[in-house]
Structure formats: C-alpha cells, structure tokens
Short mmCIF file of C-alpha atoms and ligand atoms in Angstrom, two decimals:
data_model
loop_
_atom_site.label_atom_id
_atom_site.label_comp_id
_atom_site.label_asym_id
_atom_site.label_seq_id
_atom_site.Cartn_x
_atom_site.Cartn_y
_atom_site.Cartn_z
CA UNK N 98 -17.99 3.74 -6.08
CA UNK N 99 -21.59 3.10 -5.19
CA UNK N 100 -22.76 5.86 -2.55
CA UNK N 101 -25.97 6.35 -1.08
CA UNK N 102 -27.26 10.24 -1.55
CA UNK N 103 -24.89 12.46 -0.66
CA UNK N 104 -25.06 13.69 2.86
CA UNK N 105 -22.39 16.46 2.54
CA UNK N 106 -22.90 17.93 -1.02
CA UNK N 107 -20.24 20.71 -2.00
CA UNK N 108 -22.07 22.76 -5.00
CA UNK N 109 -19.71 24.56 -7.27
CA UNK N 110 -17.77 25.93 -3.81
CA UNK N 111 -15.50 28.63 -4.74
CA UNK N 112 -14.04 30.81 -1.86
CA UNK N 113 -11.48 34.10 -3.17
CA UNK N 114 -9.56 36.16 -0.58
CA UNK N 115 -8.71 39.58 -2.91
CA UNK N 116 -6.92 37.85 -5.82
CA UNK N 117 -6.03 34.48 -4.13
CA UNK N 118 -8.53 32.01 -5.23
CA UNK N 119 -8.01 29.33 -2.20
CA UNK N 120 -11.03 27.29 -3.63
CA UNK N 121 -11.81 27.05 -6.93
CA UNK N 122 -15.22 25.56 -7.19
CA UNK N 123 -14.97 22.27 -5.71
CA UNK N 124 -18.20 19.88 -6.68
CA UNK N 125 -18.51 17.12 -4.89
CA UNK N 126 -20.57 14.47 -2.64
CA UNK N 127 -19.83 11.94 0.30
CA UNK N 128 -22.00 9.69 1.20
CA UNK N 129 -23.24 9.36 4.82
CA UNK N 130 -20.90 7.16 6.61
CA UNK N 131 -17.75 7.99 4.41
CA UNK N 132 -14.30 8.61 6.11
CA UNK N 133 -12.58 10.65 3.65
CA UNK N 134 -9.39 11.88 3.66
CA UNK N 135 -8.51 15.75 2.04
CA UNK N 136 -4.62 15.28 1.08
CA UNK N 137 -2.30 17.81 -0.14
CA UNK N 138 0.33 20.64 -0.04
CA UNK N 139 0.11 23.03 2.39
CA UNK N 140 -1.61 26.48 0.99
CA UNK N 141 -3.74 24.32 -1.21
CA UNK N 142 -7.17 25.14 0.21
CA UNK N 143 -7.95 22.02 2.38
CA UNK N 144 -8.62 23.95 5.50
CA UNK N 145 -10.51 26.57 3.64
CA UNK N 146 -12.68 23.85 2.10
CA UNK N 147 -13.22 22.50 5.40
CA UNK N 148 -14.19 25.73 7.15
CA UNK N 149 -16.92 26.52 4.92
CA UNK N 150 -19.10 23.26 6.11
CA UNK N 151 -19.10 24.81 9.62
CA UNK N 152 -19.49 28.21 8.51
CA UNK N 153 -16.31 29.54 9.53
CA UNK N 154 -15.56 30.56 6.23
CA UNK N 155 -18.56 31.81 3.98
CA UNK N 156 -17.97 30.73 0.21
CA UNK N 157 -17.37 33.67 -2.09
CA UNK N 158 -20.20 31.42 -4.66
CA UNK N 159 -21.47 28.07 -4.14
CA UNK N 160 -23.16 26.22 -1.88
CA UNK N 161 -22.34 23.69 0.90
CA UNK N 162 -25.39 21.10 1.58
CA UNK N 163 -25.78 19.12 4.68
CA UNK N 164 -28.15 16.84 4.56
CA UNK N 165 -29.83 18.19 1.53
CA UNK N 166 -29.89 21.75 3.44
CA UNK N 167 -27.70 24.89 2.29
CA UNK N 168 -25.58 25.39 5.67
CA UNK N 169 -25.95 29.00 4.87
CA UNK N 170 -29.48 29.12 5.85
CA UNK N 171 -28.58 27.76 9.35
CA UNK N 172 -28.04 29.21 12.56
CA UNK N 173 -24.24 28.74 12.77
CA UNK N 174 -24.85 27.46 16.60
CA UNK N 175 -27.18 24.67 15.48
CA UNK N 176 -25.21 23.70 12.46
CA UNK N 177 -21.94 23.43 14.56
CA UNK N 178 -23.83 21.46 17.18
CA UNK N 179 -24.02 18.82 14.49
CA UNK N 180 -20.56 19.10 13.21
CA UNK N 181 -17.93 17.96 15.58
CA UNK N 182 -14.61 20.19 14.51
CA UNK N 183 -10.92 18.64 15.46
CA UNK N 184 -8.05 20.82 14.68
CA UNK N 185 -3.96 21.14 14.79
CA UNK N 186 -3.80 23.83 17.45
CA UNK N 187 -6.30 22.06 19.88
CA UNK N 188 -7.13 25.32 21.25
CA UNK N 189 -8.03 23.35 25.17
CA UNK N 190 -9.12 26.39 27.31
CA UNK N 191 -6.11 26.50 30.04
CA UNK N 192 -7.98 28.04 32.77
CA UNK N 193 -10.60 25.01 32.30
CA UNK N 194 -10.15 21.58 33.82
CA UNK N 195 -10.50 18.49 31.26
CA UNK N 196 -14.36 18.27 32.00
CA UNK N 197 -15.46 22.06 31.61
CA UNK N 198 -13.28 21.69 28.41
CA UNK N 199 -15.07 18.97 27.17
CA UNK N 200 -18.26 20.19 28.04
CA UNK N 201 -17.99 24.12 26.53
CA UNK N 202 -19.80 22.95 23.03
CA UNK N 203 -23.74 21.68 24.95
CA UNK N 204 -22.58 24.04 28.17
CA UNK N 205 -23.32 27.00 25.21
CA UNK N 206 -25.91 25.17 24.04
CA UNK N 207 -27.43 25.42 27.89
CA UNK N 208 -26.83 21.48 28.74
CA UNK N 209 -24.82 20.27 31.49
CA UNK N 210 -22.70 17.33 30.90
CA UNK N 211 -22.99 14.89 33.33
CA UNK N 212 -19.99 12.89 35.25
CA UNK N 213 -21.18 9.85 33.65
CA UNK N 214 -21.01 11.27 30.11
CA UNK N 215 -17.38 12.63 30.85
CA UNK N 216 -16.31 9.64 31.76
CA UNK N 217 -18.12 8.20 28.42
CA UNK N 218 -16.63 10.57 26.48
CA UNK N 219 -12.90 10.04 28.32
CA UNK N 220 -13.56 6.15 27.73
CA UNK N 221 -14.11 7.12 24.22
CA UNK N 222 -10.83 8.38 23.60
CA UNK N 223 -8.76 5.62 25.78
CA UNK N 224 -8.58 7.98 28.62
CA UNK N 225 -9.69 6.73 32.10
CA UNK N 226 -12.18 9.51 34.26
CA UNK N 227 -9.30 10.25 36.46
CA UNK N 228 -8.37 12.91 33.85
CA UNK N 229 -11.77 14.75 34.34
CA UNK N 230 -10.19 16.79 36.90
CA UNK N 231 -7.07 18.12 35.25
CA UNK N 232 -5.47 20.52 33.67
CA UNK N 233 -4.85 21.04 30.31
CA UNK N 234 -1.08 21.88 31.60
CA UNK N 235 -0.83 18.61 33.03
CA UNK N 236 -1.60 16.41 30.22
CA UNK N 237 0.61 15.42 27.23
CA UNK N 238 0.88 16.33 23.51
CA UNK N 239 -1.45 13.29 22.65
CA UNK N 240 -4.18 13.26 25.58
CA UNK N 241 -4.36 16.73 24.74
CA UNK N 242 -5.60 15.91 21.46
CA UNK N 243 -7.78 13.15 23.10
CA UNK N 244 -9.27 15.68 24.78
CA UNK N 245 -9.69 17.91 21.64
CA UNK N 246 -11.60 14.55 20.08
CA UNK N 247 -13.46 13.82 23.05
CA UNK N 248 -14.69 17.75 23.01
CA UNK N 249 -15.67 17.54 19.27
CA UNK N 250 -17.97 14.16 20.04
CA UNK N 251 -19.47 15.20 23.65
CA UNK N 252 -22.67 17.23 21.28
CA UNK N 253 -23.33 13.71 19.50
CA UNK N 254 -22.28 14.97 16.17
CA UNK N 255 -23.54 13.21 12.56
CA UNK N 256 -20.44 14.82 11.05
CA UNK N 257 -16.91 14.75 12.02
CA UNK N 258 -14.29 17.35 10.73
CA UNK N 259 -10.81 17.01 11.72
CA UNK N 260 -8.14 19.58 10.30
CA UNK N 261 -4.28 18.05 10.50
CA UNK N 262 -5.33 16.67 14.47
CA UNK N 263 -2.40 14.20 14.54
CA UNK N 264 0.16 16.59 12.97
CA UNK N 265 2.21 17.72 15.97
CA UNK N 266 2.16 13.88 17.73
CA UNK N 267 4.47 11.33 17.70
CA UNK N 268 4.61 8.78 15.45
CA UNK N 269 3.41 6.63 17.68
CA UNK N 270 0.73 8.00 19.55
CA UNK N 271 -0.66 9.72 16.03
CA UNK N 272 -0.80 5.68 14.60
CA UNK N 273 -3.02 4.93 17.80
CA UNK N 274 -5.15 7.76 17.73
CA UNK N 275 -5.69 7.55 13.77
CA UNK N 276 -6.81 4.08 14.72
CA UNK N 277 -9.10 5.11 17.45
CA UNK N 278 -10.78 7.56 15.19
CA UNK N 279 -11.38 5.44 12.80
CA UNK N 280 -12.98 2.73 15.22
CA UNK N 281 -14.94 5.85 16.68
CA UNK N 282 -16.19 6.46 13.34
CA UNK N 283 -17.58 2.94 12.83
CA UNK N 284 -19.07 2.55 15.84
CA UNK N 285 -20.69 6.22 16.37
CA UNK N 286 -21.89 5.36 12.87
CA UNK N 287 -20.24 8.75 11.63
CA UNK N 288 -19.29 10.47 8.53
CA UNK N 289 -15.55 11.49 8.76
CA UNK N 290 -13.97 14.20 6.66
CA UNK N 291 -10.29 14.14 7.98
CA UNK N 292 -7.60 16.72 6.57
CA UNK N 293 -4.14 15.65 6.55
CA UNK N 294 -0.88 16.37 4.89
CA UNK N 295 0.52 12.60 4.81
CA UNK N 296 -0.75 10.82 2.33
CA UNK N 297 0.50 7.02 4.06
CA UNK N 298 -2.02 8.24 6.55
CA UNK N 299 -4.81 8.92 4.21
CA UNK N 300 -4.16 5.47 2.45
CA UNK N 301 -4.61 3.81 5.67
CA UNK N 302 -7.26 5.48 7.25
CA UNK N 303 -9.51 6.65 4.35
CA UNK N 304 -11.68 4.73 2.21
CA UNK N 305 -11.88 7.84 -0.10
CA UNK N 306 -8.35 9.88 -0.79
CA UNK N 307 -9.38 13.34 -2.41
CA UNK N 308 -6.30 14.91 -3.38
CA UNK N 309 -6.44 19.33 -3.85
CA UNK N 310 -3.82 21.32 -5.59
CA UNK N 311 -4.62 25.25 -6.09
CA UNK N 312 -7.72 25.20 -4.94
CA UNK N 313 -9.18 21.97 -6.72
CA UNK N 314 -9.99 18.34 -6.33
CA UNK N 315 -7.42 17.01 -8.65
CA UNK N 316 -8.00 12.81 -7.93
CA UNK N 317 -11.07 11.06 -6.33
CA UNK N 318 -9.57 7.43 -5.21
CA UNK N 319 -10.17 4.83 -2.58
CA UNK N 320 -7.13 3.94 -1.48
CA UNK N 321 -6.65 0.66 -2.98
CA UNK N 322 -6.77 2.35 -6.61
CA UNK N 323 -3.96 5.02 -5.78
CA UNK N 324 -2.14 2.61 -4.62
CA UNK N 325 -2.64 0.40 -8.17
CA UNK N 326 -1.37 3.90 -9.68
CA UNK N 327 -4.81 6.15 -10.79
CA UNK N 328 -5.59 9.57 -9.69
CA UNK N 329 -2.68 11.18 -11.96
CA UNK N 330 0.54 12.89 -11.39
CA UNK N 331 -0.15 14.83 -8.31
CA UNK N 332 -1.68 11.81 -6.22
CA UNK N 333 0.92 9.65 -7.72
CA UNK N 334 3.87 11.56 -6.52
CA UNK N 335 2.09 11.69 -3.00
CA UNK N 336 1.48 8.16 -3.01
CA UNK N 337 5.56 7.84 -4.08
CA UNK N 338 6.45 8.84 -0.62
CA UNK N 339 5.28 6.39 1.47
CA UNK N 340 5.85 3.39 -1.64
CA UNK N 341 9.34 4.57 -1.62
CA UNK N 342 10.02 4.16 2.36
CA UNK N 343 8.07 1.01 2.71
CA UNK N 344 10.42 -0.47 -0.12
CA UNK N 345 13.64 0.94 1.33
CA UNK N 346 12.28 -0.97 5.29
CA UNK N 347 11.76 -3.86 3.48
CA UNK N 348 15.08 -3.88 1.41
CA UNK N 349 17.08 -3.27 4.68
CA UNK N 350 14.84 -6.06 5.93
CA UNK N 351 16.11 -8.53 3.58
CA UNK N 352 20.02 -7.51 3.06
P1 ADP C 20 -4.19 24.47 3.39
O1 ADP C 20 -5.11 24.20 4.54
O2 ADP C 20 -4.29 23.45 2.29
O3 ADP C 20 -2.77 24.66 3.83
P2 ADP C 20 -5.59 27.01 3.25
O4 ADP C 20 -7.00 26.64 2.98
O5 ADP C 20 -5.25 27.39 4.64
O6 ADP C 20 -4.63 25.86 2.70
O7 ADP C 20 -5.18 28.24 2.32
C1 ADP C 20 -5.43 28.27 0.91
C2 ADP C 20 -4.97 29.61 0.36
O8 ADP C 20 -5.83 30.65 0.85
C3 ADP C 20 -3.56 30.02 0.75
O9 ADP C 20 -2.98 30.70 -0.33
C4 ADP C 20 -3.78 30.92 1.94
O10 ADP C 20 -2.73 31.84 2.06
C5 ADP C 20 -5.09 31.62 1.56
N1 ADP C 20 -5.88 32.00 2.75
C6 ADP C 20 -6.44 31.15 3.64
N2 ADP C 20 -7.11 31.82 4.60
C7 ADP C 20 -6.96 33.14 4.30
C8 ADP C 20 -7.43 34.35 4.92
N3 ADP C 20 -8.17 34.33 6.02
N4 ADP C 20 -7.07 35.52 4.33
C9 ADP C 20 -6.32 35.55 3.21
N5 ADP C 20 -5.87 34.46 2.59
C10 ADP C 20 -6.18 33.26 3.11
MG1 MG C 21 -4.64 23.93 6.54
#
C-alpha cells in the first residue's frame, strides 16, 4: 500500500499483565487519514492495543508515536484532547443532560461549548438540537451511542479511536451509524482506528483490516485482498463468516 509517513507509529509495543502477555510487540504504522479496522477474538489484545495510544494503558516496552512524538512524554490531558475515544459501554454521565455530556472533554479543558456547537456536533451525528436538553435515560440504545460519538468529536480530534461502539445496537441502526462514521471520517479529514469483533464490518468499513490473535498482528489487508483470500488462516476463517452467509442469502434468493 503506498502510505504517507506514519502518523500513529506503534514501536515494538509489548504490554504483560503478570504472566499474560496481552500484546506481544506489535510494530506497525498508519498513515494519516487511514480508517483501519483491529479484528479479532475476544481476549486477543485489541482493546489493550488501543488503550496504550491514549495512555490508558502504559506499555510494559515499546513505544507508541503520534505524530512522530512518544505519547509517553505527553501530558495525558493534552494527548487525549487530540484523541477522540468511542467505546462499548458508552459510559454517558446520567445525572448530565445530552449537552453537559457532550461538552465534559473541553469543559475539563476550561472551554465552554457553545449552543451552536452542540447543535453542530448533534447535526454531526444525525441528531436534531432538540436532544441537547435530555437525558441520557430518555434516549435509545443507538442515540446513546450518537451521543458517545458526538462527545468523542466535540475537542476537534486528529485521531479517532473507537473500541466495539456498535456492538450492543441493532443491526440496523449499527449499519447506519458505521456509515455515518465513516462519512465523518472523510469529511473531518480524520484518521480512524476502529476495533470491532465482526469482520463483515471491518471489510466494509475499513480500508485496512489488521487482524490480532494472542497478542499479535497476524494479517495486514485492505479489504479487497482478504476478500481475494490473503492474510492466512486466521483472517481467512474470519472472512469465512460473512462469505458463507452472503452465499446462503443469495442461494435462498435464487431457489
Ligand atoms: P480484547 O479487547 O481483544 O478482547 P483485551 O485487550 O481486553 O482483549 O485483553 C487481552 C488479554 O489481556 C486478555 O487475556 C485479558 O484477560 C488480559 N487483560 C486485559 N486487561 C487486563 C488487566 N487490566 N489486568 C489483567 N489482565 C488484563
Ligand atoms: Mg476489547
């Protein structure tokens, strides 16, 4: 693939807890403006891989480079300010209206979002500023997570990390928010590193497919080569899944 310099640079990133070794020194580079998608089993070390780009998990050796800059030699605050973080479990404040939730990443930064930037930011995420004003009690599974998207872009980050965000939606409302991301990427001009467990998703959101397995990077595809059958046995039998079900639709289809 032909890549610019790499904007996120993972250096020999190895991260032990006791005798588990959740990454085993991962080396690798995306390129500014790359959506890539981190695929595979759960207990693998995707989310630990993740967390050490924000700091929330220190690498045991290794470094993480952001913009040619070892992460570990920033504040945490001012690196997360550039990282917008998505992940399963939300985590909306419930005592906070939709605005003051949205707001709580500049707010401890010591910035106010305005009304018109809340209503930017709902826009964003296909929600109309109504929804400033309520709670997170009184939205559903999937504006939830709008809200958790909108929250993770209101600081204007260069980087977006998103852990598993469309895991506990519907199938339909995860297929239009995958597809809103992925316009919000493009347009906000952003560099995407998404987690997920479901490969079809990765093939059709991603334009790089990393798959992990114990710890490591295991295949390095764009979709359209998994999907001609590279990237070895453990990308292959991910990319079986989804092959298999869109053959069986389209046999029922025809018979
Ligand atoms: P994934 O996100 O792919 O499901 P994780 O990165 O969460 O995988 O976990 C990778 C491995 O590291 C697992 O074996 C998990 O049990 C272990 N692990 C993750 N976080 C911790 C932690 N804070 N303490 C101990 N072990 C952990
Ligand atoms: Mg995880």
């Amino acid at each position: 693939m032909s890549e610019g310099p790499a904007f996120l640079r993972f250096d020999a990133v190895r991260k032990c807890y006791d005798a588990v070794v959740a990454v085993d020194t991962v080396t690798l580079d995306i390129a500014h403006g790359a959506f890539v998608a981190l695929v595979g089993a759960s207990g693998s070390g995707k989310s630990t891989l993740l967390k050490t780009v924000n700091r929330l998990v220190e690498p045991t050796s290794g470094r993480v480079l952001l913009g040619g800059e070892d992460v570990s030699g920033l504040p945490a605050p001012a690196l997360r300010r550039r990282i917008g973080y998505v992940f399963q479990s939300i985590g909306l404040f419930p005592h906070m209206d939709v605005a003051r939730n949205i707001g709580i990443g500049p707010r401890l930064a010591g910035a106010r979002l305005g009304q018109d930037r809340i209503g930017e930011l709902l826009d964003m995420v296909e929600l109309d500023a109504g929804y400033a004003g309520r709670m997170p009690s009184e939205l559903s599974g999937g504006q939830r997570q709008r809200i958790g998207v909108a929250r993770a872009l209101a600081g204007n980050p260069e980087l977006l990390l998103m852990d598993e965000p469309f895991g506990a939606l519907d199938p339909v409302t995860r297929d239009a928010l995958g597809e809103r991301v992925r316009a919000l990427h493009a347009h906000l001009g952003l560099t995407t590193v998404m987690v997920t467990h479901d490969m079809a998703e990765a093939l059709l959101l991603a334009d790089r497919v990393l798959v992990m397995e114990a710890g490591r990077i295991v295949a390095d595809e764009t979709p359209r080569s998994l999907l001609a059958g590279k990237g070895g046995d453990a990308a292959q039998q991910l990319v079986a899944v989804p092959r298999h079900q869109a053959e069986r639709l389209a046999e029922l289809e025809s018979g």
